């Protein structure tokens, strides 16, 4: 049995995008540096989204420039892109890194993000689910042309802060569309941390069904990742369920930072991601392995925690 579980630390992106204060670029670079030393396979470094929508990450290109020289062998860097403009910014960063630092590919993967609910799709990306998917269609072959992998997020897989409960088939339908337009992997986001093992099981099952037996992709990585936010302390129970169902890739954030500002409502603030330390502990308890080093993870978690007021 394959017991290795892959981890993407999303703290520099999901962790910092919703904060009131804007973290200085040099501190973000320190965070990336600490996170990449923990032994996770991938770091989600930033987003090439509209700075009008997410001012906290308006320095993505500068951040990549700061971390370029210290990117370790074997760690992937990824970034969110909502449209062609975002992808072009990622391509420009890679081109600059090639010319200035001789780095073949600084950003290995771009992530497009759709939603399973119309309410969140409109709030987060100013388009219906179908409109947003259509924005991705020309973007994905262009990312591949520039030798970047593409992750496809689906938000609100169990519950939407605006539309309420989401049917697992609605999630799987978006998964099918993302696969059809060429993403290399899917990432299921429980954006507001509403999932329980009972509610997440059918979502994972329906999605695995659409993957039609493809547990790994052309790069040898798992085709399915789970991205949990931890509002009610059920995220680790959901990890256990997902492991049982065959999921071998998870997102988490150093220090448990995180949250999408467009998932907050007037009364409820969007919750943080499952902390990487909690995820690693859960994975080990279930008899699986990660490449994570506890002392390095503690250093990253402490630094992450200290970044916020
Ligand atoms: P829009 O307003 O419809 O777009 O937003 P637009 O094309 O009309 O552009 C508006 C302005 O933004 C224009 O500037 C564009 O040039 C600029 P102006 O002409 O007014 O000066 N612009 C850009 N600037 C830089 N980079 C770009 C870009 N695109 C447009 N790529 C849009 C549509 C998708 C752009 C906007 O809604 C957006 O950026 N949304 C991003 C929201 C976001 O980042 N949310 C958080 C990430 S998703 C998440 O957290 C969930 C996840 O963690 C999983 C989970 O937990 O479920 C992934
Ligand atoms: Mg998230």
Coordinates of N, CA and C in Angstrom, one line a residue, residues 8-153:
X8 N 0.5 20.2 0.5 CA 0.8 21.6 0.0 C 0.5 22.6 1.1
X9 N 1.5 23.3 1.5 CA 1.3 24.4 2.5 C 0.8 25.7 1.8
X10 N -0.4 26.1 2.2 CA -1.0 27.2 1.5 C -0.9 28.5 2.3
X11 N -0.1 28.5 3.4 CA -0.1 29.6 4.4 C 0.3 30.9 3.7
X12 N 1.3 31.0 2.8 CA 1.6 32.3 2.2 C 0.5 32.9 1.4
X13 N -0.4 32.0 0.8 CA -1.5 32.5 0.0 C -2.8 32.6 0.8
X14 N -3.3 31.4 1.1 CA -4.6 31.4 1.8 C -4.5 32.0 3.2
X15 N -3.3 31.8 3.8 CA -3.1 32.3 5.1 C -3.1 33.8 5.2
X16 N -2.6 34.5 4.2 CA -2.4 36.0 4.3 C -3.4 36.8 3.5
X17 N -4.3 36.1 2.7 CA -5.1 36.9 1.8 C -6.3 37.7 2.5
X18 N -6.6 37.2 3.7 CA -7.8 37.8 4.3 C -7.5 38.7 5.5
X19 N -6.2 38.9 5.7 CA -5.8 39.7 6.9 C -6.1 41.2 6.7
X20 N -6.4 41.8 7.8 CA -6.7 43.3 7.7 C -5.4 44.0 7.3
X21 N -4.3 43.6 8.0 CA -3.0 44.3 7.7 C -2.3 43.6 6.6
X22 N -1.6 44.3 5.8 CA -0.8 43.8 4.7 C 0.6 43.4 5.2
X23 N 0.9 42.1 5.1 CA 2.2 41.7 5.6 C 3.3 42.1 4.6
X24 N 4.4 42.7 5.1 CA 5.5 43.1 4.2 C 6.0 42.0 3.4
X25 N 6.4 42.3 2.1 CA 6.9 41.2 1.2 C 8.1 40.4 1.8
X26 N 8.9 41.1 2.5 CA 10.1 40.5 3.1 C 9.7 39.4 4.1
X27 N 8.6 39.7 4.9 CA 8.2 38.7 5.9 C 7.5 37.5 5.1
X28 N 6.8 37.8 4.1 CA 6.2 36.7 3.3 C 7.3 35.8 2.8
X29 N 8.4 36.4 2.3 CA 9.5 35.6 1.8 C 10.1 34.8 2.9
X30 N 10.2 35.3 4.1 CA 10.7 34.5 5.2 C 9.8 33.4 5.5
X31 N 8.5 33.6 5.4 CA 7.5 32.6 5.7 C 7.7 31.5 4.6
X32 N 7.8 31.8 3.3 CA 8.0 30.8 2.3 C 9.2 30.0 2.6
X33 N 10.3 30.7 3.0 CA 11.6 30.1 3.3 C 11.4 29.0 4.4
X34 N 10.7 29.4 5.4 CA 10.5 28.5 6.5 C 9.6 27.3 6.2
X35 N 8.6 27.6 5.4 CA 7.6 26.6 5.0 C 8.3 25.5 4.1
X36 N 9.1 26.0 3.2 CA 9.7 25.1 2.3 C 10.7 24.2 2.9
X37 N 11.2 24.5 4.1 CA 12.1 23.7 4.8 C 11.4 22.6 5.7
X38 N 10.1 22.7 5.7 CA 9.4 21.7 6.6 C 9.3 20.3 6.0
X39 N 9.5 20.2 4.7 CA 9.4 18.9 4.1 C 8.1 18.7 3.3
X40 N 7.3 19.7 3.2 CA 6.1 19.6 2.4 C 6.5 19.6 0.9
X41 N 5.7 19.0 0.1 CA 6.0 18.9 -1.3 C 5.8 20.2 -2.1
X42 N 4.9 21.0 -1.7 CA 4.5 22.2 -2.5 C 4.2 23.3 -1.6
X43 N 4.5 24.5 -2.0 CA 4.2 25.8 -1.3 C 3.3 26.6 -2.3
X44 N 2.1 27.0 -1.8 CA 1.3 27.9 -2.6 C 1.8 29.3 -2.2
X45 N 2.5 29.9 -3.0 CA 3.3 31.1 -2.7 C 2.4 32.4 -2.7
X46 N 1.5 32.5 -3.7 CA 0.8 33.8 -3.8 C -0.3 33.6 -4.8
X47 N -0.9 34.7 -5.2 CA -2.0 34.8 -6.2 C -1.8 35.9 -7.2
X48 N -2.0 35.6 -8.5 CA -2.0 36.7 -9.5 C -3.4 37.1 -9.8
X49 N -4.1 37.6 -8.7 CA -5.5 38.1 -8.9 C -5.5 39.6 -8.9
X50 N -6.7 40.1 -9.1 CA -6.8 41.6 -9.1 C -6.5 42.2 -7.7
X51 N -5.5 43.1 -7.7 CA -5.2 43.7 -6.4 C -6.4 44.5 -5.8
X52 N -7.4 44.8 -6.7 CA -8.6 45.5 -6.2 C -9.4 44.5 -5.3
X53 N -9.3 43.3 -5.7 CA -10.1 42.2 -5.0 C -9.3 41.7 -3.8
X54 N -8.0 41.5 -3.9 CA -7.2 41.0 -2.8 C -5.9 41.8 -2.7
X55 N -6.0 43.0 -2.1 CA -4.8 43.9 -2.0 C -3.7 43.2 -1.3
X56 N -4.0 42.3 -0.4 CA -2.9 41.7 0.5 C -1.9 40.9 -0.4
X57 N -2.3 40.5 -1.6 CA -1.4 39.7 -2.4 C -0.9 40.4 -3.7
X58 N -1.0 41.7 -3.7 CA -0.7 42.5 -4.8 C 0.8 42.5 -5.2
X59 N 1.6 41.9 -4.3 CA 3.1 41.9 -4.4 C 3.6 40.5 -4.9
X60 N 2.7 39.7 -5.6 CA 3.1 38.4 -6.0 C 4.4 38.3 -6.8
X61 N 4.5 39.2 -7.8 CA 5.7 39.1 -8.6 C 7.0 39.5 -7.8
X62 N 6.9 40.5 -6.9 CA 8.0 40.9 -6.1 C 8.4 39.7 -5.1
X63 N 7.4 39.1 -4.6 CA 7.6 37.9 -3.7 C 8.4 36.8 -4.4
X64 N 7.9 36.5 -5.6 CA 8.6 35.4 -6.3 C 10.1 35.8 -6.6
X65 N 10.3 37.1 -6.9 CA 11.6 37.6 -7.1 C 12.5 37.4 -5.9
X66 N 11.9 37.6 -4.7 CA 12.7 37.5 -3.4 C 13.0 36.1 -3.1
X67 N 12.1 35.1 -3.5 CA 12.4 33.7 -3.0 C 13.1 32.9 -4.1
X68 N 13.2 33.5 -5.3 CA 13.7 32.7 -6.5 C 15.0 32.0 -6.2
X69 N 16.0 32.7 -5.6 CA 17.3 32.2 -5.4 C 17.4 31.0 -4.4
X70 N 16.4 31.0 -3.5 CA 16.4 30.0 -2.4 C 15.4 28.8 -2.6
X71 N 14.8 28.7 -3.8 CA 13.9 27.6 -4.0 C 14.6 26.2 -3.9
X72 N 14.2 25.4 -3.0 CA 14.9 24.1 -2.9 C 14.5 23.1 -4.0
X73 N 15.5 22.2 -4.3 CA 15.2 21.1 -5.2 C 14.1 20.3 -4.7
X74 N 13.2 19.9 -5.5 CA 12.1 18.9 -5.1 C 10.9 19.6 -4.5
X75 N 10.9 20.9 -4.3 CA 9.7 21.6 -3.8 C 9.1 22.3 -4.9
X76 N 7.7 22.2 -5.0 CA 7.0 22.9 -6.1 C 6.5 24.2 -5.6
X77 N 6.5 25.2 -6.4 CA 5.9 26.5 -6.1 C 4.6 26.6 -7.0
X78 N 3.5 27.1 -6.4 CA 2.3 27.3 -7.1 C 1.7 28.7 -6.8
X79 N 0.8 29.1 -7.7 CA 0.1 30.4 -7.5 C -1.2 30.3 -8.1
X80 N -2.2 31.1 -7.5 CA -3.5 31.1 -8.1 C -3.6 32.1 -9.3
X81 N -4.3 31.7 -10.3 CA -4.6 32.6 -11.4 C -6.1 32.6 -11.7
X82 N -6.8 33.7 -11.8 CA -8.2 33.7 -12.0 C -8.6 33.9 -13.5
X83 N -7.6 34.3 -14.3 CA -7.9 34.6 -15.7 C -6.6 34.7 -16.5
X84 N -6.8 35.0 -17.8 CA -5.6 35.0 -18.6 C -4.6 36.0 -18.2
X85 N -5.1 37.2 -17.7 CA -4.1 38.2 -17.2 C -3.3 37.7 -16.0
X86 N -3.9 36.9 -15.2 CA -3.1 36.3 -14.1 C -2.1 35.3 -14.6
X87 N -2.5 34.5 -15.6 CA -1.5 33.5 -16.1 C -0.4 34.2 -16.8
X88 N -0.7 35.3 -17.5 CA 0.4 36.0 -18.2 C 1.4 36.6 -17.2
X89 N 0.9 37.0 -16.0 CA 1.8 37.5 -15.0 C 2.7 36.4 -14.5
X90 N 2.1 35.2 -14.3 CA 2.9 34.1 -13.9 C 4.0 33.7 -14.9
X91 N 3.6 33.7 -16.2 CA 4.6 33.4 -17.2 C 5.7 34.5 -17.2
X92 N 5.4 35.7 -17.0 CA 6.4 36.8 -17.0 C 7.4 36.5 -15.8
X93 N 6.8 36.1 -14.7 CA 7.7 35.8 -13.5 C 8.7 34.7 -13.9
X94 N 8.2 33.7 -14.5 CA 9.0 32.5 -14.9 C 10.1 33.0 -15.9
X95 N 9.7 33.8 -16.8 CA 10.6 34.3 -17.9 C 11.8 35.1 -17.2
X96 N 11.4 36.0 -16.3 CA 12.3 36.8 -15.6 C 13.3 35.9 -14.8
X97 N 12.7 34.9 -14.1 CA 13.6 34.0 -13.3 C 14.6 33.3 -14.1
X98 N 14.1 32.9 -15.3 CA 15.0 32.2 -16.3 C 16.2 33.1 -16.7
X99 N 15.8 34.3 -17.1 CA 16.8 35.3 -17.6 C 17.8 35.8 -16.5
X100 N 17.2 36.1 -15.3 CA 18.0 36.7 -14.3 C 18.7 35.7 -13.4
X101 N 18.0 34.6 -13.1 CA 18.6 33.6 -12.1 C 18.9 32.2 -12.7
X102 N 18.6 32.1 -14.0 CA 18.9 30.8 -14.6 C 18.0 29.7 -14.1
X103 N 16.9 30.0 -13.6 CA 15.9 29.0 -13.0 C 15.0 28.6 -14.2
X104 N 15.0 27.3 -14.4 CA 14.2 26.8 -15.6 C 12.7 27.0 -15.4
X105 N 12.2 26.8 -14.2 CA 10.8 27.0 -14.0 C 10.6 27.4 -12.5
X106 N 10.4 28.6 -12.2 CA 10.2 29.0 -10.8 C 8.8 28.7 -10.3
X107 N 7.8 29.0 -11.1 CA 6.4 28.6 -10.7 C 6.1 27.3 -11.5
X108 N 5.8 26.3 -10.7 CA 5.6 25.0 -11.4 C 4.2 24.7 -11.7
X109 N 3.3 25.4 -11.0 CA 1.9 25.1 -11.1 C 1.1 26.3 -11.0
X110 N 0.0 26.5 -11.8 CA -0.9 27.6 -11.5 C -2.3 26.9 -11.2
X111 N -3.0 27.6 -10.3 CA -4.3 27.0 -9.9 C -5.4 27.9 -10.3
X112 N -6.4 27.4 -11.0 CA -7.6 28.1 -11.3 C -8.6 27.7 -10.2
X113 N -9.6 28.6 -10.0 CA -10.5 28.3 -8.9 C -11.9 28.6 -9.3
X114 N -12.7 27.6 -9.2 CA -14.2 27.6 -9.5 C -14.9 27.3 -8.2
X115 N -16.2 27.3 -8.3 CA -17.0 27.0 -7.1 C -18.2 26.1 -7.5
X116 N -18.6 25.4 -6.4 CA -19.8 24.5 -6.7 C -21.1 25.2 -6.4
X117 N -21.0 26.5 -6.0 CA -22.2 27.3 -5.8 C -22.2 28.6 -6.5
X118 N -23.4 28.9 -7.1 CA -23.4 30.2 -7.9 C -23.2 31.4 -7.0
X119 N -23.7 31.4 -5.8 CA -23.5 32.5 -4.9 C -22.1 32.9 -4.6
X120 N -21.3 31.8 -4.3 CA -19.9 32.1 -4.0 C -19.1 32.4 -5.3
X121 N -19.5 31.8 -6.4 CA -18.8 32.1 -7.7 C -18.9 33.6 -8.0
X122 N -20.1 34.1 -7.8 CA -20.4 35.5 -8.1 C -19.6 36.4 -7.1
X123 N -19.6 36.1 -5.9 CA -19.0 36.9 -4.9 C -17.5 36.9 -5.0
X124 N -16.9 35.7 -5.3 CA -15.4 35.6 -5.3 C -14.8 35.9 -6.6
X125 N -15.5 35.7 -7.7 CA -14.9 35.8 -9.0 C -15.7 36.6 -10.0
X126 N -16.8 37.2 -9.5 CA -17.7 38.1 -10.4 C -18.1 37.4 -11.7
X127 N -18.5 36.1 -11.6 CA -19.1 35.4 -12.7 C -19.8 34.2 -12.3
X128 N -20.7 33.7 -13.1 CA -21.4 32.4 -12.8 C -20.4 31.3 -12.9
X129 N -20.7 30.1 -12.4 CA -19.8 29.0 -12.5 C -19.4 28.8 -13.9
X130 N -20.4 28.8 -14.9 CA -20.0 28.5 -16.3 C -19.1 29.6 -16.8
X131 N -19.4 30.9 -16.5 CA -18.6 32.0 -17.0 C -17.2 31.8 -16.6
X132 N -17.0 31.5 -15.3 CA -15.7 31.3 -14.8 C -14.9 30.2 -15.4
X133 N -15.6 29.1 -15.7 CA -15.0 27.9 -16.3 C -14.6 28.3 -17.7
X134 N -15.4 29.1 -18.4 CA -15.0 29.6 -19.8 C -13.8 30.4 -19.8
X135 N -13.6 31.2 -18.7 CA -12.4 32.0 -18.6 C -11.2 31.1 -18.6
X136 N -11.3 29.9 -18.0 CA -10.2 29.0 -17.8 C -9.8 28.3 -19.1
X137 N -10.8 28.1 -20.0 CA -10.6 27.3 -21.2 C -9.4 27.6 -22.0
X138 N -9.2 28.9 -22.4 CA -8.0 29.2 -23.2 C -6.7 29.2 -22.3
X139 N -6.9 29.4 -21.0 CA -5.8 29.6 -20.1 C -5.0 28.3 -19.9
X140 N -5.7 27.2 -19.8 CA -5.1 25.9 -19.4 C -4.1 25.4 -20.5
X141 N -4.5 25.4 -21.8 CA -3.5 25.0 -22.8 C -2.3 25.9 -22.8
X142 N -2.5 27.2 -22.5 CA -1.4 28.2 -22.5 C -0.5 27.9 -21.4
X143 N -1.0 27.5 -20.2 CA -0.2 27.2 -19.1 C 0.7 25.9 -19.4
X144 N 0.0 25.0 -20.1 CA 0.7 23.8 -20.5 C 1.8 24.1 -21.5
X145 N 1.5 25.0 -22.4 CA 2.5 25.4 -23.4 C 3.8 25.9 -22.7
X146 N 3.5 26.6 -21.6 CA 4.7 27.2 -20.8 C 5.1 26.2 -19.7
X147 N 4.8 24.9 -19.9 CA 5.2 23.8 -19.0 C 4.9 24.0 -17.5
X148 N 3.7 24.6 -17.3 CA 3.2 24.7 -15.9 C 2.0 23.7 -15.8
X149 N 2.0 23.0 -14.6 CA 0.8 22.2 -14.4 C -0.4 23.0 -13.9
X150 N -1.5 22.5 -14.0 CA -2.7 23.3 -13.6 C -3.6 22.5 -12.6
X151 N -3.8 23.1 -11.5 CA -4.7 22.6 -10.4 C -6.0 23.3 -10.6
X152 N -7.1 22.6 -10.4 CA -8.4 23.2 -10.4 C -9.1 23.1 -9.1
X153 N -9.3 24.2 -8.4 CA -10.0 24.2 -7.1 C -11.5 24.2 -7.4

